[in-house]
C-alpha positions as semicolon CSV with decimal commas, in nm:
position;residue;x (nm);y (nm);z (nm)
1;M;13,767;6,407;6,159
2;T;13,928;6,280;6,484
3;K;13,901;6,476;6,799
4;V;14,085;6,422;7,102
5;I;13,978;6,580;7,456
6;I;14,205;6,571;7,731
7;Q;14,030;6,583;8,054
8;I;14,152;6,689;8,411
9;P;13,961;6,650;8,745
10;C;14,042;6,925;8,964
11;Y;14,009;7,003;9,321
12;N;14,195;7,314;9,481
13;E;14,478;7,277;9,205
14;E;14,594;7,629;9,171
15;A;14,950;7,570;9,249
16;T;14,992;7,273;8,989
17;L;14,729;7,310;8,739
18;G;14,926;7,565;8,520
19;L;15,234;7,338;8,507
20;T;15,026;7,049;8,395
21;L;14,839;7,250;8,106
22;S;15,159;7,380;8,005
23;E;15,287;7,036;7,888
24;L;14,980;6,908;7,737
25;P;14,989;6,888;7,348
26;R;14,778;7,087;7,123
27;Q;14,860;6,844;6,824
28;L;14,893;6,481;6,808
29;P;14,987;6,222;6,533
30;G;14,668;6,104;6,363
31;V;14,439;6,344;6,538
32;D;14,285;6,646;6,375
33;Q;14,169;6,845;6,691
34;V;14,275;6,866;7,037
35;E;14,106;7,009;7,315
36;W;14,161;7,056;7,695
37;L;13,870;7,017;7,948
38;I;13,877;7,046;8,340
39;I;13,636;6,925;8,583
40;N;13,613;7,197;8,886
41;D;13,513;6,958;9,177
42;G;13,393;7,277;9,399
43;S;13,739;7,426;9,416
44;S;13,769;7,739;9,647
45;D;14,080;7,843;9,504
46;R;14,190;8,031;9,170
47;T;14,155;7,670;8,966
48;V;13,920;7,805;8,720
49;E;14,114;8,132;8,679
50;V;14,434;7,916;8,615
51;A;14,250;7,694;8,358
52;R;14,103;7,997;8,156
53;S;14,438;8,162;8,155
54;N;14,576;7,860;8,003
55;G;14,350;7,835;7,724
56;V;14,132;7,541;7,855
57;D;13,836;7,503;7,615
58;H;13,580;7,346;7,828
59;I;13,502;7,356;8,214
60;V;13,267;7,163;8,405
61;N;13,172;7,341;8,762
62;F;13,034;7,152;9,044
63;E;12,935;7,401;9,322
64;H;13,062;7,171;9,586
65;N;13,312;6,894;9,619
66;R;13,145;6,578;9,489
67;G;13,476;6,330;9,474
68;L;13,688;6,190;9,206
69;A;13,442;5,947;9,050
70;K;13,164;6,196;8,990
71;G;13,397;6,437;8,864
72;F;13,537;6,166;8,626
73;M;13,193;6,048;8,476
74;A;13,097;6,432;8,462
75;G;13,400;6,468;8,225
76;L;13,326;6,187;7,998
77;E;12,978;6,315;7,958
78;A;13,094;6,673;7,878
79;C;13,357;6,520;7,646
80;L;13,114;6,311;7,448
81;K;12,898;6,607;7,398
82;A;13,158;6,814;7,280
83;G;13,232;6,551;7,009
84;A;13,530;6,364;7,124
85;D;13,611;6,043;6,964
86;I;13,896;5,967;7,218
87;I;13,926;6,094;7,568
88;V;14,237;6,113;7,755
89;N;14,217;6,131;8,139
90;T;14,507;6,269;8,339
91;D;14,565;6,424;8,691
92;A;14,619;6,794;8,754
93;D;14,951;6,724;8,980
94;N;15,131;6,653;8,695
95;Q;15,233;6,325;8,761
96;Y;15,192;6,172;8,415
97;C;15,411;6,253;8,163
98;A;15,206;6,441;7,892
99;A;15,468;6,344;7,606
100;D;15,350;5,994;7,638
101;I;14,975;6,079;7,528
102;P;15,056;5,977;7,158
103;K;15,169;5,634;7,300
104;L;14,843;5,635;7,489
105;I;14,604;5,680;7,219
106;E;14,780;5,470;6,946
107;P;14,631;5,158;7,010
108;I;14,254;5,318;6,983
109;L;14,350;5,495;6,643
110;R;14,466;5,137;6,504
111;G;14,156;5,009;6,641
112;E;14,322;4,745;6,852
113;A;14,159;4,865;7,194
114;E;13,870;5,078;7,356
115;I;14,052;5,152;7,665
116;V;14,410;5,193;7,722
117;I;14,581;5,237;8,073
118;G;14,930;5,415;8,105
119;A;15,134;5,145;8,353
120;R;15,389;5,356;8,572
121;P;15,712;5,218;8,652
122;I;15,602;5,124;9,012
123;H;15,935;5,040;9,151
124;Q;16,125;5,314;9,027
125;I;15,883;5,584;9,177
126;K;16,104;5,718;9,462
127;H;15,815;5,872;9,662
128;F;15,628;5,563;9,691
129;S;15,708;5,369;10,018
130;P;15,782;5,012;10,002
131;V;15,443;4,912;10,158
132;K;15,248;5,124;9,886
133;K;15,456;4,962;9,597
134;V;15,350;4,618;9,739
135;L;15,002;4,731;9,780
136;Q;14,989;4,877;9,424
137;N;15,099;4,559;9,290
138;L;14,864;4,334;9,501
139;G;14,578;4,549;9,406
140;S;14,656;4,551;9,037
141;W;14,672;4,160;9,070
142;V;14,328;4,130;9,269
143;V;14,186;4,377;8,969
144;R;14,342;4,163;8,699
145;L;14,166;3,835;8,842
146;A;13,837;4,031;8,885
147;S;13,822;4,198;8,541
148;K;14,020;3,893;8,347
149;T;14,250;4,139;8,204
150;D;14,646;4,178;8,216
151;I;14,658;4,537;8,327
152;P;14,969;4,607;8,558
153;D;14,901;4,938;8,708
154;A;14,517;4,925;8,766
155;P;14,521;5,264;9,007
156;S;14,657;5,464;8,713
157;G;14,464;5,747;8,610
158;F;14,633;5,810;8,302
159;R;14,411;5,639;8,045
160;A;14,258;5,683;7,705
161;I;13,896;5,592;7,616
162;S;13,722;5,560;7,296
163;R;13,393;5,721;7,239
164;T;13,221;5,384;7,223
165;A;13,373;5,275;7,543
166;A;13,289;5,609;7,731
167;M;12,944;5,586;7,640
168;Q;12,905;5,247;7,850
169;L;13,109;5,329;8,141
170;N;12,945;5,364;8,478
171;V;13,096;5,459;8,814
172;F;12,864;5,347;9,112
173;N;13,103;5,422;9,421
174;E;13,187;5,778;9,522
175;Y;13,551;5,725;9,596
176;T;13,768;5,645;9,283
177;Y;13,672;5,534;8,917
178;T;14,019;5,361;8,850
179;L;13,952;4,997;8,983
180;E;13,583;4,995;8,896
181;T;13,609;5,106;8,531
182;I;13,878;4,830;8,440
183;I;13,669;4,551;8,618
184;Q;13,350;4,660;8,460
185;A;13,532;4,713;8,104
186;G;13,687;4,366;8,173
187;Q;13,356;4,185;8,264
188;R;13,170;4,361;7,975
189;G;13,441;4,232;7,732
190;M;13,569;4,594;7,614
191;A;13,929;4,531;7,428
192;M;14,159;4,691;7,674
193;T;14,542;4,722;7,670
194;W;14,812;4,905;7,869
195;V;15,120;5,085;7,759
196;P;15,429;5,186;7,956
197;I;15,438;5,537;8,059
198;R;15,689;5,786;8,242
199;T;15,609;5,993;8,539
200;N;15,712;6,325;8,643
201;G;15,853;6,476;8,955
202;Y;15,669;6,451;9,301
203;L;15,476;6,794;9,350
204;R;15,217;6,703;9,642
205;P;15,079;6,420;9,827
206;S;14,777;6,223;9,689
207;R;14,473;6,338;9,811
208;L;14,309;5,987;9,716
209;V;14,513;5,772;9,944
210;K;14,484;5,942;10,289
211;S;14,595;5,635;10,479
212;I;14,700;5,307;10,369
213;P;14,447;5,104;10,575
214;S;14,158;5,335;10,444
215;Y;14,269;5,280;10,073
216;I;14,276;4,923;10,129
217;K;13,938;4,897;10,277
218;R;13,790;5,140;10,001
219;S;13,960;4,937;9,716
220;I;13,846;4,591;9,858
221;L;13,496;4,707;9,892
222;T;13,495;4,857;9,533
223;I;13,615;4,542;9,399
224;L;13,379;4,314;9,579
225;L;13,086;4,546;9,469
226;I;13,184;4,544;9,128
227;F;13,216;4,163;9,106
228;M;12,875;4,108;9,280
229;T;12,720;4,345;9,023
230;Y;12,875;4,189;8,716
231;R;12,930;3,823;8,855
232;P;12,655;3,753;9,094
233;L;12,597;3,406;9,058
234;Q;12,962;3,318;9,050
235;F;13,032;3,531;9,352
236;F;12,731;3,395;9,585
237;L;12,808;3,045;9,449
238;T;13,180;3,104;9,582
239;L;13,087;3,254;9,912
240;G;12,811;3,012;9,977
241;S;13,043;2,707;9,918
242;L;13,242;2,769;10,232
243;P;12,970;2,749;10,491
244;F;12,811;2,463;10,303
245;S;13,152;2,276;10,280
246;V;13,208;2,293;10,660
247;G;12,853;2,187;10,736
248;T;12,850;1,897;10,520
249;L;13,193;1,791;10,677
250;L;13,044;1,843;11,010
251;G;12,758;1,629;10,910
252;I;12,979;1,351;10,783
253;R;13,165;1,370;11,101
254;W;12,866;1,328;11,323
255;L;12,730;1,027;11,109
256;I;13,057;0,858;11,137
257;L;13,063;0,903;11,527
258;F;12,704;0,820;11,542
259;F;12,750;0,464;11,369
260;L;13,078;0,440;11,572
261;E;12,966;0,547;11,915
262;G;12,601;0,491;11,909
263;T;12,335;0,725;12,054
264;E;12,521;0,760;12,407
265;K;12,702;1,050;12,255
266;A;12,452;1,235;12,032
267;R;12,690;1,563;11,984
268;V;12,351;1,758;11,899
269;P;12,534;2,094;11,930
270;S;12,759;1,967;11,633
271;L;12,464;1,847;11,414
272;V;12,265;2,190;11,480
273;L;12,583;2,387;11,388
274;A;12,604;2,157;11,049
275;A;12,241;2,214;10,963
276;I;12,301;2,596;11,014
277;L;12,598;2,609;10,783
278;I;12,425;2,380;10,527
279;L;12,113;2,600;10,523
280;I;12,338;2,924;10,499
281;G;12,515;2,786;10,205
282;F;12,188;2,702;10,033
283;Q;12,059;3,067;10,120
284;L;12,356;3,229;9,959
285;W;12,327;3,013;9,640
286;I;11,972;3,087;9,625
287;F;12,072;3,458;9,640
288;G;12,312;3,433;9,375
289;L;12,028;3,278;9,140
290;V;11,803;3,587;9,224
291;A;12,082;3,826;9,171
292;E;12,154;3,658;8,839
293;L;11,803;3,704;8,733
294;L;11,803;4,068;8,841
295;S;12,124;4,107;8,596
296;V;11,923;4,067;8,320
297;N;11,728;4,374;8,413
298;R;12,047;4,575;8,452
299;K;12,192;4,486;8,116
300;I;11,836;4,593;7,953
301;L;11,901;4,934;8,151
302;E;12,250;4,963;8,029
303;D;12,142;4,923;7,664
304;I;11,878;5,173;7,704
305;Q;12,142;5,404;7,871
306;L;12,374;5,351;7,583
307;R;12,121;5,466;7,333
308;L;12,029;5,768;7,524
309;R;12,383;5,863;7,546
310;R;12,429;5,805;7,183
311;S;12,093;6,023;7,107
312;E;12,236;6,292;7,328
313;V;12,583;6,290;7,161
314;E;12,429;6,309;6,825
315;Q;12,207;6,607;6,898
316;A;12,460;6,806;7,052
317;E;12,709;6,731;6,731
318;R;12,409;6,856;6,528
319;G;12,362;7,164;6,752
320;V;12,751;7,235;6,716
321;R;12,721;7,187;6,315
322;R;12,457;7,464;6,303
């Protein structure tokens, strides 16, 4: 029996949650059971009451607001314990068209992917400013490079995740899960694809993108941190190559001038700067080697975590059967 659980992170979504839930399906092709779950991220309004009145099956409650990333991960954990074979994540502001959920889960049902991202028609969304459209495309391009995938809309929160993939995902930052999970899945070699989706009308401003500069800064930090975590040697080798190359060029210049002009113009500051830059480059390379060795422990811990999650899910399923 295949079970799909549709999860919705919520923070003060009283005004829009009812509409979002009214459009969610209770039946899907190729699926035996569909359930709904919300993550109440410390809401101070009637979000929970609206969810219950609309027949939500599971509610995860946070006493205080912990952010979108924490809410997303708590939802995955709850969905796994509730026996989900596929988890669909969507937003409470009804941004994504729920009628596209069958299209979203189809590659997982066919066994072609473990994660499917819904790609919005960015250039057709009227409430996106030209600057935001450019930044969305630029950010997605950077994520494609870092994750080695072809996902065209990395910030999209409309996605389907298989049980196996959900057990392996982790979110380290407290801002958002969208970029990090794609890079992480790509670096870990999970099968990932995308499908074109539709969007609904504009109901409220984004609570994640409070300002374009803040969003850019946070996104860049997320990409760098995840790249450092999963490709530390490559990251530090690349980073160290810049000062090492500049230092080497300065050193060659000093040697050329030394042999051409002799010792009368020693140019000591130039030689000292070259030595410092070369030393910095070597140190960054050493950091990369150490980080690469430490990543072995991370992989072991990830394997242990996966086994623990599988054990918890199996125990929860046995409890449900009883």
